[in-house]
Amino acid sequence: MSTVGVLALQGDVREHLVSLAEADVLARPVRRPEELAEVDGLVLPGGESTAISRLLATFELLEPLRARLKEGMPAYGSCAGMILLADRVLDGRPDQHQLGGLDIVVRRNAFGRQVDSFEAEVDFTGLGAVHAVFIRAPWVESAGPDVEVLARVPETADAGEAAGRIVAVRQGNVLATSFHPELTGDGNVHRLFVDMVRAAG
Ligand code: GLN
């Protein structure tokens, strides 16, 4: 059975562990380099990307994690996790570390104050309708040629500036969503990631 870790420095770690266990893998929290070395794939949870970035340095995980991503370890980032995996961040903190691996420009807190949090049904390539919960979420401002766009904010009349924005992407073994499938009990995105981990192993 595959072992999938959840980066457990800050954020909604427990929810991801539950979603992964429901997708039939061994799910383990990862806080130390030795724990990272033992997993076949890693989830980077939602939370606060600046805090997780700082803790990655403190826990000496930054370089080991960058190295594993370079080797092709499958990774899935939700929300703050998407920000950490992006090659470039707009409206980040200047001292915020990027793991990189996803050729996207991501905008932190993109949906703005008025719509701090909202929910929408998004059409997710290969999965169909996914109920998406956005919490101070980023959107993908632009994506490079090797990035597959998997979902966008629906173009409804009230979506305003958010209409059509990219909110789920995949590049090789790296998957990222602006929203939080770990909070809705919809296991499809986690199952997609688990399939990626199995295919890589
Ligand atoms: N705004 C947060 C950040 O910048 C992300 C929010 C979330 O993960 N729900 O990291």
JSON list of C-alpha atoms and ligand atoms in Angstrom, two decimals:
[
{"chain": "A", "resi": 1, "resn": "MET", "atom": "CA", "xyz": [0.00, 0.00, 0.00]},
{"chain": "A", "resi": 2, "resn": "SER", "atom": "CA", "xyz": [1.25, 3.50, -0.80]},
{"chain": "A", "resi": 3, "resn": "THR", "atom": "CA", "xyz": [2.20, 5.85, 2.01]},
{"chain": "A", "resi": 4, "resn": "VAL", "atom": "CA", "xyz": [1.18, 9.46, 1.57]},
{"chain": "A", "resi": 5, "resn": "GLY", "atom": "CA", "xyz": [2.35, 12.18, 3.93]},
{"chain": "A", "resi": 6, "resn": "VAL", "atom": "CA", "xyz": [0.70, 15.41, 4.95]},
{"chain": "A", "resi": 7, "resn": "LEU", "atom": "CA", "xyz": [3.07, 18.25, 5.73]},
{"chain": "A", "resi": 8, "resn": "ALA", "atom": "CA", "xyz": [2.15, 18.83, 9.36]},
{"chain": "A", "resi": 9, "resn": "LEU", "atom": "CA", "xyz": [3.69, 22.17, 10.32]},
{"chain": "A", "resi": 10, "resn": "GLN", "atom": "CA", "xyz": [0.51, 24.29, 10.26]},
{"chain": "A", "resi": 11, "resn": "GLY", "atom": "CA", "xyz": [-2.92, 24.20, 8.66]},
{"chain": "A", "resi": 12, "resn": "ASP", "atom": "CA", "xyz": [-5.71, 21.67, 8.16]},
{"chain": "A", "resi": 13, "resn": "VAL", "atom": "CA", "xyz": [-3.53, 18.58, 8.47]},
{"chain": "A", "resi": 14, "resn": "ARG", "atom": "CA", "xyz": [-6.07, 16.30, 10.14]},
{"chain": "A", "resi": 15, "resn": "GLU", "atom": "CA", "xyz": [-8.70, 16.81, 7.41]},
{"chain": "A", "resi": 16, "resn": "HIS", "atom": "CA", "xyz": [-6.22, 15.75, 4.73]},
{"chain": "A", "resi": 17, "resn": "LEU", "atom": "CA", "xyz": [-5.14, 12.70, 6.75]},
{"chain": "A", "resi": 18, "resn": "VAL", "atom": "CA", "xyz": [-8.80, 11.62, 6.94]},
{"chain": "A", "resi": 19, "resn": "SER", "atom": "CA", "xyz": [-9.42, 12.22, 3.21]},
{"chain": "A", "resi": 20, "resn": "LEU", "atom": "CA", "xyz": [-6.29, 10.21, 2.32]},
{"chain": "A", "resi": 21, "resn": "ALA", "atom": "CA", "xyz": [-7.20, 7.33, 4.62]},
{"chain": "A", "resi": 22, "resn": "GLU", "atom": "CA", "xyz": [-10.60, 7.23, 2.90]},
{"chain": "A", "resi": 23, "resn": "ALA", "atom": "CA", "xyz": [-8.78, 6.94, -0.42]},
{"chain": "A", "resi": 24, "resn": "ASP", "atom": "CA", "xyz": [-7.09, 3.75, 0.83]},
{"chain": "A", "resi": 25, "resn": "VAL", "atom": "CA", "xyz": [-3.52, 4.78, 1.48]},
{"chain": "A", "resi": 26, "resn": "LEU", "atom": "CA", "xyz": [-1.46, 4.90, 4.64]},
{"chain": "A", "resi": 27, "resn": "ALA", "atom": "CA", "xyz": [-1.63, 8.56, 5.63]},
{"chain": "A", "resi": 28, "resn": "ARG", "atom": "CA", "xyz": [1.08, 10.00, 7.87]},
{"chain": "A", "resi": 29, "resn": "PRO", "atom": "CA", "xyz": [1.96, 13.45, 9.22]},
{"chain": "A", "resi": 30, "resn": "VAL", "atom": "CA", "xyz": [5.37, 14.70, 8.07]},
{"chain": "A", "resi": 31, "resn": "ARG", "atom": "CA", "xyz": [7.37, 17.06, 10.28]},
{"chain": "A", "resi": 32, "resn": "ARG", "atom": "CA", "xyz": [10.93, 15.84, 9.91]},
{"chain": "A", "resi": 33, "resn": "PRO", "atom": "CA", "xyz": [13.25, 15.00, 7.01]},
{"chain": "A", "resi": 34, "resn": "GLU", "atom": "CA", "xyz": [13.30, 11.31, 8.08]},
{"chain": "A", "resi": 35, "resn": "GLU", "atom": "CA", "xyz": [9.51, 11.21, 7.81]},
{"chain": "A", "resi": 36, "resn": "LEU", "atom": "CA", "xyz": [9.59, 12.88, 4.40]},
{"chain": "A", "resi": 37, "resn": "ALA", "atom": "CA", "xyz": [12.02, 10.23, 3.17]},
{"chain": "A", "resi": 38, "resn": "GLU", "atom": "CA", "xyz": [9.49, 7.49, 3.94]},
{"chain": "A", "resi": 39, "resn": "VAL", "atom": "CA", "xyz": [6.48, 8.77, 1.95]},
{"chain": "A", "resi": 40, "resn": "ASP", "atom": "CA", "xyz": [5.57, 8.07, -1.67]},
{"chain": "A", "resi": 41, "resn": "GLY", "atom": "CA", "xyz": [3.77, 11.40, -2.07]},
{"chain": "A", "resi": 42, "resn": "LEU", "atom": "CA", "xyz": [3.01, 14.51, -0.03]},
{"chain": "A", "resi": 43, "resn": "VAL", "atom": "CA", "xyz": [0.02, 16.76, 0.56]},
{"chain": "A", "resi": 44, "resn": "LEU", "atom": "CA", "xyz": [0.66, 20.40, 1.43]},
{"chain": "A", "resi": 45, "resn": "PRO", "atom": "CA", "xyz": [-2.42, 21.53, 3.35]},
{"chain": "A", "resi": 46, "resn": "GLY", "atom": "CA", "xyz": [-4.38, 24.73, 3.47]},
{"chain": "A", "resi": 47, "resn": "GLY", "atom": "CA", "xyz": [-3.39, 27.16, 6.18]},
{"chain": "A", "resi": 48, "resn": "GLU", "atom": "CA", "xyz": [-1.09, 30.14, 5.99]},
{"chain": "A", "resi": 49, "resn": "SER", "atom": "CA", "xyz": [1.64, 29.90, 3.38]},
{"chain": "A", "resi": 50, "resn": "THR", "atom": "CA", "xyz": [3.90, 32.46, 5.08]},
{"chain": "A", "resi": 51, "resn": "ALA", "atom": "CA", "xyz": [3.78, 30.52, 8.38]},
{"chain": "A", "resi": 52, "resn": "ILE", "atom": "CA", "xyz": [4.32, 27.15, 6.67]},
{"chain": "A", "resi": 53, "resn": "SER", "atom": "CA", "xyz": [7.20, 28.64, 4.69]},
{"chain": "A", "resi": 54, "resn": "ARG", "atom": "CA", "xyz": [8.88, 29.88, 7.87]},
{"chain": "A", "resi": 55, "resn": "LEU", "atom": "CA", "xyz": [8.38, 26.52, 9.61]},
{"chain": "A", "resi": 56, "resn": "LEU", "atom": "CA", "xyz": [9.79, 24.64, 6.60]},
{"chain": "A", "resi": 57, "resn": "ALA", "atom": "CA", "xyz": [13.04, 26.50, 7.17]},
{"chain": "A", "resi": 58, "resn": "THR", "atom": "CA", "xyz": [12.96, 26.03, 10.98]},
{"chain": "A", "resi": 59, "resn": "PHE", "atom": "CA", "xyz": [12.29, 22.28, 10.67]},
{"chain": "A", "resi": 60, "resn": "GLU", "atom": "CA", "xyz": [15.02, 21.94, 8.02]},
{"chain": "A", "resi": 61, "resn": "LEU", "atom": "CA", "xyz": [12.58, 20.59, 5.49]},
{"chain": "A", "resi": 62, "resn": "LEU", "atom": "CA", "xyz": [12.99, 23.19, 2.77]},
{"chain": "A", "resi": 63, "resn": "GLU", "atom": "CA", "xyz": [15.93, 21.65, 0.91]},
{"chain": "A", "resi": 64, "resn": "PRO", "atom": "CA", "xyz": [14.91, 17.98, 1.41]},
{"chain": "A", "resi": 65, "resn": "LEU", "atom": "CA", "xyz": [11.45, 18.80, 0.11]},
{"chain": "A", "resi": 66, "resn": "ARG", "atom": "CA", "xyz": [12.76, 20.74, -2.89]},
{"chain": "A", "resi": 67, "resn": "ALA", "atom": "CA", "xyz": [15.03, 17.78, -3.66]},
{"chain": "A", "resi": 68, "resn": "ARG", "atom": "CA", "xyz": [12.19, 15.26, -3.54]},
{"chain": "A", "resi": 69, "resn": "LEU", "atom": "CA", "xyz": [10.00, 17.45, -5.74]},
{"chain": "A", "resi": 70, "resn": "LYS", "atom": "CA", "xyz": [12.86, 17.66, -8.27]},
{"chain": "A", "resi": 71, "resn": "GLU", "atom": "CA", "xyz": [13.09, 13.86, -8.25]},
{"chain": "A", "resi": 72, "resn": "GLY", "atom": "CA", "xyz": [9.40, 13.73, -9.19]},
{"chain": "A", "resi": 73, "resn": "MET", "atom": "CA", "xyz": [7.72, 12.87, -5.89]},
{"chain": "A", "resi": 74, "resn": "PRO", "atom": "CA", "xyz": [3.97, 13.43, -6.40]},
{"chain": "A", "resi": 75, "resn": "ALA", "atom": "CA", "xyz": [2.68, 16.43, -4.44]},
{"chain": "A", "resi": 76, "resn": "TYR", "atom": "CA", "xyz": [-0.74, 17.97, -3.97]},
{"chain": "A", "resi": 77, "resn": "GLY", "atom": "CA", "xyz": [-1.18, 21.47, -2.56]},
{"chain": "A", "resi": 78, "resn": "SER", "atom": "CA", "xyz": [-4.53, 22.90, -1.49]},
{"chain": "A", "resi": 79, "resn": "CYS", "atom": "CA", "xyz": [-4.77, 26.67, -1.07]},
{"chain": "A", "resi": 80, "resn": "ALA", "atom": "CA", "xyz": [-1.68, 27.63, 0.99]},
{"chain": "A", "resi": 81, "resn": "GLY", "atom": "CA", "xyz": [-0.12, 24.45, -0.44]},
{"chain": "A", "resi": 82, "resn": "MET", "atom": "CA", "xyz": [-0.75, 25.71, -3.97]},
{"chain": "A", "resi": 83, "resn": "ILE", "atom": "CA", "xyz": [1.02, 28.96, -3.06]},
{"chain": "A", "resi": 84, "resn": "LEU", "atom": "CA", "xyz": [4.06, 27.07, -1.73]},
{"chain": "A", "resi": 85, "resn": "LEU", "atom": "CA", "xyz": [4.34, 24.93, -4.88]},
{"chain": "A", "resi": 86, "resn": "ALA", "atom": "CA", "xyz": [4.08, 27.88, -7.28]},
{"chain": "A", "resi": 87, "resn": "ASP", "atom": "CA", "xyz": [7.22, 29.16, -8.97]},
{"chain": "A", "resi": 88, "resn": "ARG", "atom": "CA", "xyz": [6.06, 32.78, -8.41]},
{"chain": "A", "resi": 89, "resn": "VAL", "atom": "CA", "xyz": [3.75, 34.53, -5.96]},
{"chain": "A", "resi": 90, "resn": "LEU", "atom": "CA", "xyz": [2.07, 37.93, -6.19]},
{"chain": "A", "resi": 91, "resn": "ASP", "atom": "CA", "xyz": [1.10, 39.67, -2.92]},
{"chain": "A", "resi": 92, "resn": "GLY", "atom": "CA", "xyz": [3.29, 37.29, -0.93]},
{"chain": "A", "resi": 93, "resn": "ARG", "atom": "CA", "xyz": [5.71, 38.33, 1.78]},
{"chain": "A", "resi": 94, "resn": "PRO", "atom": "CA", "xyz": [9.15, 39.20, 0.42]},
{"chain": "A", "resi": 95, "resn": "ASP", "atom": "CA", "xyz": [10.78, 36.60, 2.70]},
{"chain": "A", "resi": 96, "resn": "GLN", "atom": "CA", "xyz": [8.31, 33.84, 1.78]},
{"chain": "A", "resi": 97, "resn": "HIS", "atom": "CA", "xyz": [10.08, 30.70, 0.44]},
{"chain": "A", "resi": 98, "resn": "GLN", "atom": "CA", "xyz": [8.81, 28.94, -2.67]},
{"chain": "A", "resi": 99, "resn": "LEU", "atom": "CA", "xyz": [9.23, 25.21, -3.13]},
{"chain": "A", "resi": 100, "resn": "GLY", "atom": "CA", "xyz": [8.52, 25.63, -6.81]},
{"chain": "A", "resi": 101, "resn": "GLY", "atom": "CA", "xyz": [7.81, 22.88, -9.29]},
{"chain": "A", "resi": 102, "resn": "LEU", "atom": "CA", "xyz": [4.62, 24.39, -10.67]},
{"chain": "A", "resi": 103, "resn": "ASP", "atom": "CA", "xyz": [5.13, 26.83, -13.52]},
{"chain": "A", "resi": 104, "resn": "ILE", "atom": "CA", "xyz": [2.40, 29.20, -12.39]},
{"chain": "A", "resi": 105, "resn": "VAL", "atom": "CA", "xyz": [2.08, 32.70, -11.05]},
{"chain": "A", "resi": 106, "resn": "VAL", "atom": "CA", "xyz": [-0.27, 32.62, -8.10]},
{"chain": "A", "resi": 107, "resn": "ARG", "atom": "CA", "xyz": [-1.95, 35.60, -6.45]},
{"chain": "A", "resi": 108, "resn": "ARG", "atom": "CA", "xyz": [-2.38, 35.30, -2.68]},
{"chain": "A", "resi": 109, "resn": "ASN", "atom": "CA", "xyz": [-5.72, 36.33, -1.15]},
{"chain": "A", "resi": 110, "resn": "ALA", "atom": "CA", "xyz": [-6.81, 37.02, -4.72]},
{"chain": "A", "resi": 111, "resn": "PHE", "atom": "CA", "xyz": [-10.54, 36.97, -4.19]},
{"chain": "A", "resi": 112, "resn": "GLY", "atom": "CA", "xyz": [-10.25, 40.00, -1.95]},
{"chain": "A", "resi": 113, "resn": "ARG", "atom": "CA", "xyz": [-11.88, 41.05, 1.25]},
{"chain": "A", "resi": 114, "resn": "GLN", "atom": "CA", "xyz": [-15.47, 41.23, 0.08]},
{"chain": "A", "resi": 115, "resn": "VAL", "atom": "CA", "xyz": [-15.53, 37.58, -0.79]},
{"chain": "A", "resi": 116, "resn": "ASP", "atom": "CA", "xyz": [-13.08, 36.29, 1.81]},
{"chain": "A", "resi": 117, "resn": "SER", "atom": "CA", "xyz": [-14.74, 32.90, 1.63]},
{"chain": "A", "resi": 118, "resn": "PHE", "atom": "CA", "xyz": [-17.24, 31.48, -0.81]},
{"chain": "A", "resi": 119, "resn": "GLU", "atom": "CA", "xyz": [-18.36, 28.22, -2.34]},
{"chain": "A", "resi": 120, "resn": "ALA", "atom": "CA", "xyz": [-18.98, 27.27, -5.95]},
{"chain": "A", "resi": 121, "resn": "GLU", "atom": "CA", "xyz": [-19.48, 24.24, -8.13]},
{"chain": "A", "resi": 122, "resn": "VAL", "atom": "CA", "xyz": [-16.52, 23.96, -10.47]},
{"chain": "A", "resi": 123, "resn": "ASP", "atom": "CA", "xyz": [-16.24, 21.76, -13.51]},
{"chain": "A", "resi": 124, "resn": "PHE", "atom": "CA", "xyz": [-13.06, 19.74, -12.86]},
{"chain": "A", "resi": 125, "resn": "THR", "atom": "CA", "xyz": [-11.48, 17.99, -15.86]},
{"chain": "A", "resi": 126, "resn": "GLY", "atom": "CA", "xyz": [-11.87, 14.24, -15.46]},
{"chain": "A", "resi": 127, "resn": "LEU", "atom": "CA", "xyz": [-13.91, 14.51, -12.25]},
{"chain": "A", "resi": 128, "resn": "GLY", "atom": "CA", "xyz": [-16.98, 16.49, -13.31]},
{"chain": "A", "resi": 129, "resn": "ALA", "atom": "CA", "xyz": [-18.68, 18.84, -10.84]},
{"chain": "A", "resi": 130, "resn": "VAL", "atom": "CA", "xyz": [-16.70, 19.43, -7.65]},
{"chain": "A", "resi": 131, "resn": "HIS", "atom": "CA", "xyz": [-18.06, 21.49, -4.77]},
{"chain": "A", "resi": 132, "resn": "ALA", "atom": "CA", "xyz": [-15.29, 23.98, -4.05]},
{"chain": "A", "resi": 133, "resn": "VAL", "atom": "CA", "xyz": [-14.80, 25.86, -0.77]},
{"chain": "A", "resi": 134, "resn": "PHE", "atom": "CA", "xyz": [-12.56, 28.91, -1.08]},
{"chain": "A", "resi": 135, "resn": "ILE", "atom": "CA", "xyz": [-11.10, 30.49, 2.09]},
{"chain": "A", "resi": 136, "resn": "ARG", "atom": "CA", "xyz": [-8.88, 33.55, 1.55]},
{"chain": "A", "resi": 137, "resn": "ALA", "atom": "CA", "xyz": [-7.86, 31.63, -1.51]},
{"chain": "A", "resi": 138, "resn": "PRO", "atom": "CA", "xyz": [-5.28, 32.32, -4.17]},
{"chain": "A", "resi": 139, "resn": "TRP", "atom": "CA", "xyz": [-6.03, 32.10, -7.87]},
{"chain": "A", "resi": 140, "resn": "VAL", "atom": "CA", "xyz": [-3.65, 31.22, -10.67]},
{"chain": "A", "resi": 141, "resn": "GLU", "atom": "CA", "xyz": [-2.89, 34.43, -12.50]},
{"chain": "A", "resi": 142, "resn": "SER", "atom": "CA", "xyz": [-1.04, 32.71, -15.32]},
{"chain": "A", "resi": 143, "resn": "ALA", "atom": "CA", "xyz": [0.18, 29.21, -16.16]},
{"chain": "A", "resi": 144, "resn": "GLY", "atom": "CA", "xyz": [3.09, 28.03, -18.30]},
{"chain": "A", "resi": 145, "resn": "PRO", "atom": "CA", "xyz": [2.76, 25.80, -21.39]},
{"chain": "A", "resi": 146, "resn": "ASP", "atom": "CA", "xyz": [3.34, 22.54, -19.48]},
{"chain": "A", "resi": 147, "resn": "VAL", "atom": "CA", "xyz": [0.59, 23.23, -16.97]},
{"chain": "A", "resi": 148, "resn": "GLU", "atom": "CA", "xyz": [-2.77, 21.59, -17.46]},
{"chain": "A", "resi": 149, "resn": "VAL", "atom": "CA", "xyz": [-5.66, 23.77, -16.30]},
{"chain": "A", "resi": 150, "resn": "LEU", "atom": "CA", "xyz": [-8.19, 21.52, -14.54]},
{"chain": "A", "resi": 151, "resn": "ALA", "atom": "CA", "xyz": [-10.79, 23.96, -13.20]},
{"chain": "A", "resi": 152, "resn": "ARG", "atom": "CA", "xyz": [-11.85, 27.59, -13.33]},
{"chain": "A", "resi": 153, "resn": "VAL", "atom": "CA", "xyz": [-14.32, 29.74, -11.41]},
{"chain": "A", "resi": 154, "resn": "PRO", "atom": "CA", "xyz": [-17.62, 29.51, -13.30]},
{"chain": "A", "resi": 155, "resn": "GLU", "atom": "CA", "xyz": [-18.49, 32.57, -15.38]},
{"chain": "A", "resi": 156, "resn": "THR", "atom": "CA", "xyz": [-21.66, 33.50, -13.50]},
{"chain": "A", "resi": 157, "resn": "ALA", "atom": "CA", "xyz": [-23.05, 37.04, -13.42]},
{"chain": "A", "resi": 158, "resn": "ASP", "atom": "CA", "xyz": [-22.06, 37.58, -9.78]},
{"chain": "A", "resi": 159, "resn": "ALA", "atom": "CA", "xyz": [-18.52, 36.20, -10.06]},
{"chain": "A", "resi": 160, "resn": "GLY", "atom": "CA", "xyz": [-17.11, 39.61, -11.01]},
{"chain": "A", "resi": 161, "resn": "GLU", "atom": "CA", "xyz": [-13.34, 39.66, -11.41]},
{"chain": "A", "resi": 162, "resn": "ALA", "atom": "CA", "xyz": [-13.12, 36.05, -10.25]},
{"chain": "A", "resi": 163, "resn": "ALA", "atom": "CA", "xyz": [-15.04, 34.74, -13.30]},
{"chain": "A", "resi": 164, "resn": "GLY", "atom": "CA", "xyz": [-12.97, 32.32, -15.33]},
{"chain": "A", "resi": 165, "resn": "ARG", "atom": "CA", "xyz": [-9.96, 32.41, -12.98]},
{"chain": "A", "resi": 166, "resn": "ILE", "atom": "CA", "xyz": [-7.89, 29.24, -12.85]},
{"chain": "A", "resi": 167, "resn": "VAL", "atom": "CA", "xyz": [-8.33, 27.37, -9.55]},
{"chain": "A", "resi": 168, "resn": "ALA", "atom": "CA", "xyz": [-6.96, 23.85, -10.22]},
{"chain": "A", "resi": 169, "resn": "VAL", "atom": "CA", "xyz": [-3.85, 22.81, -12.14]},
{"chain": "A", "resi": 170, "resn": "ARG", "atom": "CA", "xyz": [-1.55, 19.89, -12.75]},
{"chain": "A", "resi": 171, "resn": "GLN", "atom": "CA", "xyz": [2.00, 19.77, -14.04]},
{"chain": "A", "resi": 172, "resn": "GLY", "atom": "CA", "xyz": [3.50, 16.29, -14.20]},
{"chain": "A", "resi": 173, "resn": "ASN", "atom": "CA", "xyz": [3.28, 14.85, -10.70]},
{"chain": "A", "resi": 174, "resn": "VAL", "atom": "CA", "xyz": [2.24, 18.10, -9.05]},
{"chain": "A", "resi": 175, "resn": "LEU", "atom": "CA", "xyz": [-1.44, 18.87, -8.45]},
{"chain": "A", "resi": 176, "resn": "ALA", "atom": "CA", "xyz": [-2.82, 22.04, -6.86]},
{"chain": "A", "resi": 177, "resn": "THR", "atom": "CA", "xyz": [-6.22, 23.52, -6.05]},
{"chain": "A", "resi": 178, "resn": "SER", "atom": "CA", "xyz": [-7.13, 26.98, -4.71]},
{"chain": "A", "resi": 179, "resn": "PHE", "atom": "CA", "xyz": [-9.94, 25.33, -2.81]},
{"chain": "A", "resi": 180, "resn": "HIS", "atom": "CA", "xyz": [-10.22, 22.73, -0.04]},
{"chain": "A", "resi": 181, "resn": "PRO", "atom": "CA", "xyz": [-11.67, 19.34, -1.01]},
{"chain": "A", "resi": 182, "resn": "GLU", "atom": "CA", "xyz": [-10.50, 18.08, 2.40]},
{"chain": "A", "resi": 183, "resn": "LEU", "atom": "CA", "xyz": [-13.28, 20.15, 3.99]},
{"chain": "A", "resi": 184, "resn": "THR", "atom": "CA", "xyz": [-16.25, 18.91, 1.96]},
{"chain": "A", "resi": 185, "resn": "GLY", "atom": "CA", "xyz": [-15.99, 15.13, 2.22]},
{"chain": "A", "resi": 186, "resn": "ASP", "atom": "CA", "xyz": [-15.81, 14.93, -1.59]},
{"chain": "A", "resi": 187, "resn": "GLY", "atom": "CA", "xyz": [-13.04, 12.39, -1.98]},
{"chain": "A", "resi": 188, "resn": "ASN", "atom": "CA", "xyz": [-12.55, 12.75, -5.73]},
{"chain": "A", "resi": 189, "resn": "VAL", "atom": "CA", "xyz": [-9.60, 15.13, -5.73]},
{"chain": "A", "resi": 190, "resn": "HIS", "atom": "CA", "xyz": [-7.77, 13.03, -3.12]},
{"chain": "A", "resi": 191, "resn": "ARG", "atom": "CA", "xyz": [-8.49, 9.87, -5.14]},
{"chain": "A", "resi": 192, "resn": "LEU", "atom": "CA", "xyz": [-7.07, 11.59, -8.23]},
{"chain": "A", "resi": 193, "resn": "PHE", "atom": "CA", "xyz": [-3.92, 12.41, -6.24]},
{"chain": "A", "resi": 194, "resn": "VAL", "atom": "CA", "xyz": [-3.68, 8.87, -4.86]},
{"chain": "A", "resi": 195, "resn": "ASP", "atom": "CA", "xyz": [-3.91, 7.55, -8.43]},
{"chain": "A", "resi": 196, "resn": "MET", "atom": "CA", "xyz": [-1.00, 9.86, -9.35]},
{"chain": "A", "resi": 197, "resn": "VAL", "atom": "CA", "xyz": [1.03, 8.48, -6.41]},
{"chain": "A", "resi": 198, "resn": "ARG", "atom": "CA", "xyz": [0.30, 4.87, -7.44]},
{"chain": "A", "resi": 199, "resn": "ALA", "atom": "CA", "xyz": [1.17, 5.57, -11.07]},
{"chain": "A", "resi": 200, "resn": "ALA", "atom": "CA", "xyz": [4.49, 7.14, -10.02]},
{"chain": "A", "resi": 201, "resn": "GLY", "atom": "CA", "xyz": [5.35, 4.21, -7.72]},
{"chain": "B", "resi": 1, "resn": "GLN", "atom": "N1", "xyz": [-4.33, 33.14, 2.40]},
{"chain": "B", "resi": 1, "resn": "GLN", "atom": "C1", "xyz": [-3.59, 31.98, 2.82]},
{"chain": "B", "resi": 1, "resn": "GLN", "atom": "C2", "xyz": [-2.13, 32.10, 2.46]},
{"chain": "B", "resi": 1, "resn": "GLN", "atom": "O1", "xyz": [-1.68, 33.06, 1.97]},
{"chain": "B", "resi": 1, "resn": "GLN", "atom": "C3", "xyz": [-4.15, 30.72, 2.22]},
{"chain": "B", "resi": 1, "resn": "GLN", "atom": "C4", "xyz": [-5.51, 30.44, 2.80]},
{"chain": "B", "resi": 1, "resn": "GLN", "atom": "C5", "xyz": [-5.84, 28.99, 2.93]},
{"chain": "B", "resi": 1, "resn": "GLN", "atom": "O2", "xyz": [-5.00, 28.10, 2.81]},
{"chain": "B", "resi": 1, "resn": "GLN", "atom": "N2", "xyz": [-7.08, 28.73, 3.25]},
{"chain": "B", "resi": 1, "resn": "GLN", "atom": "O3", "xyz": [-1.39, 31.18, 2.70]}
]
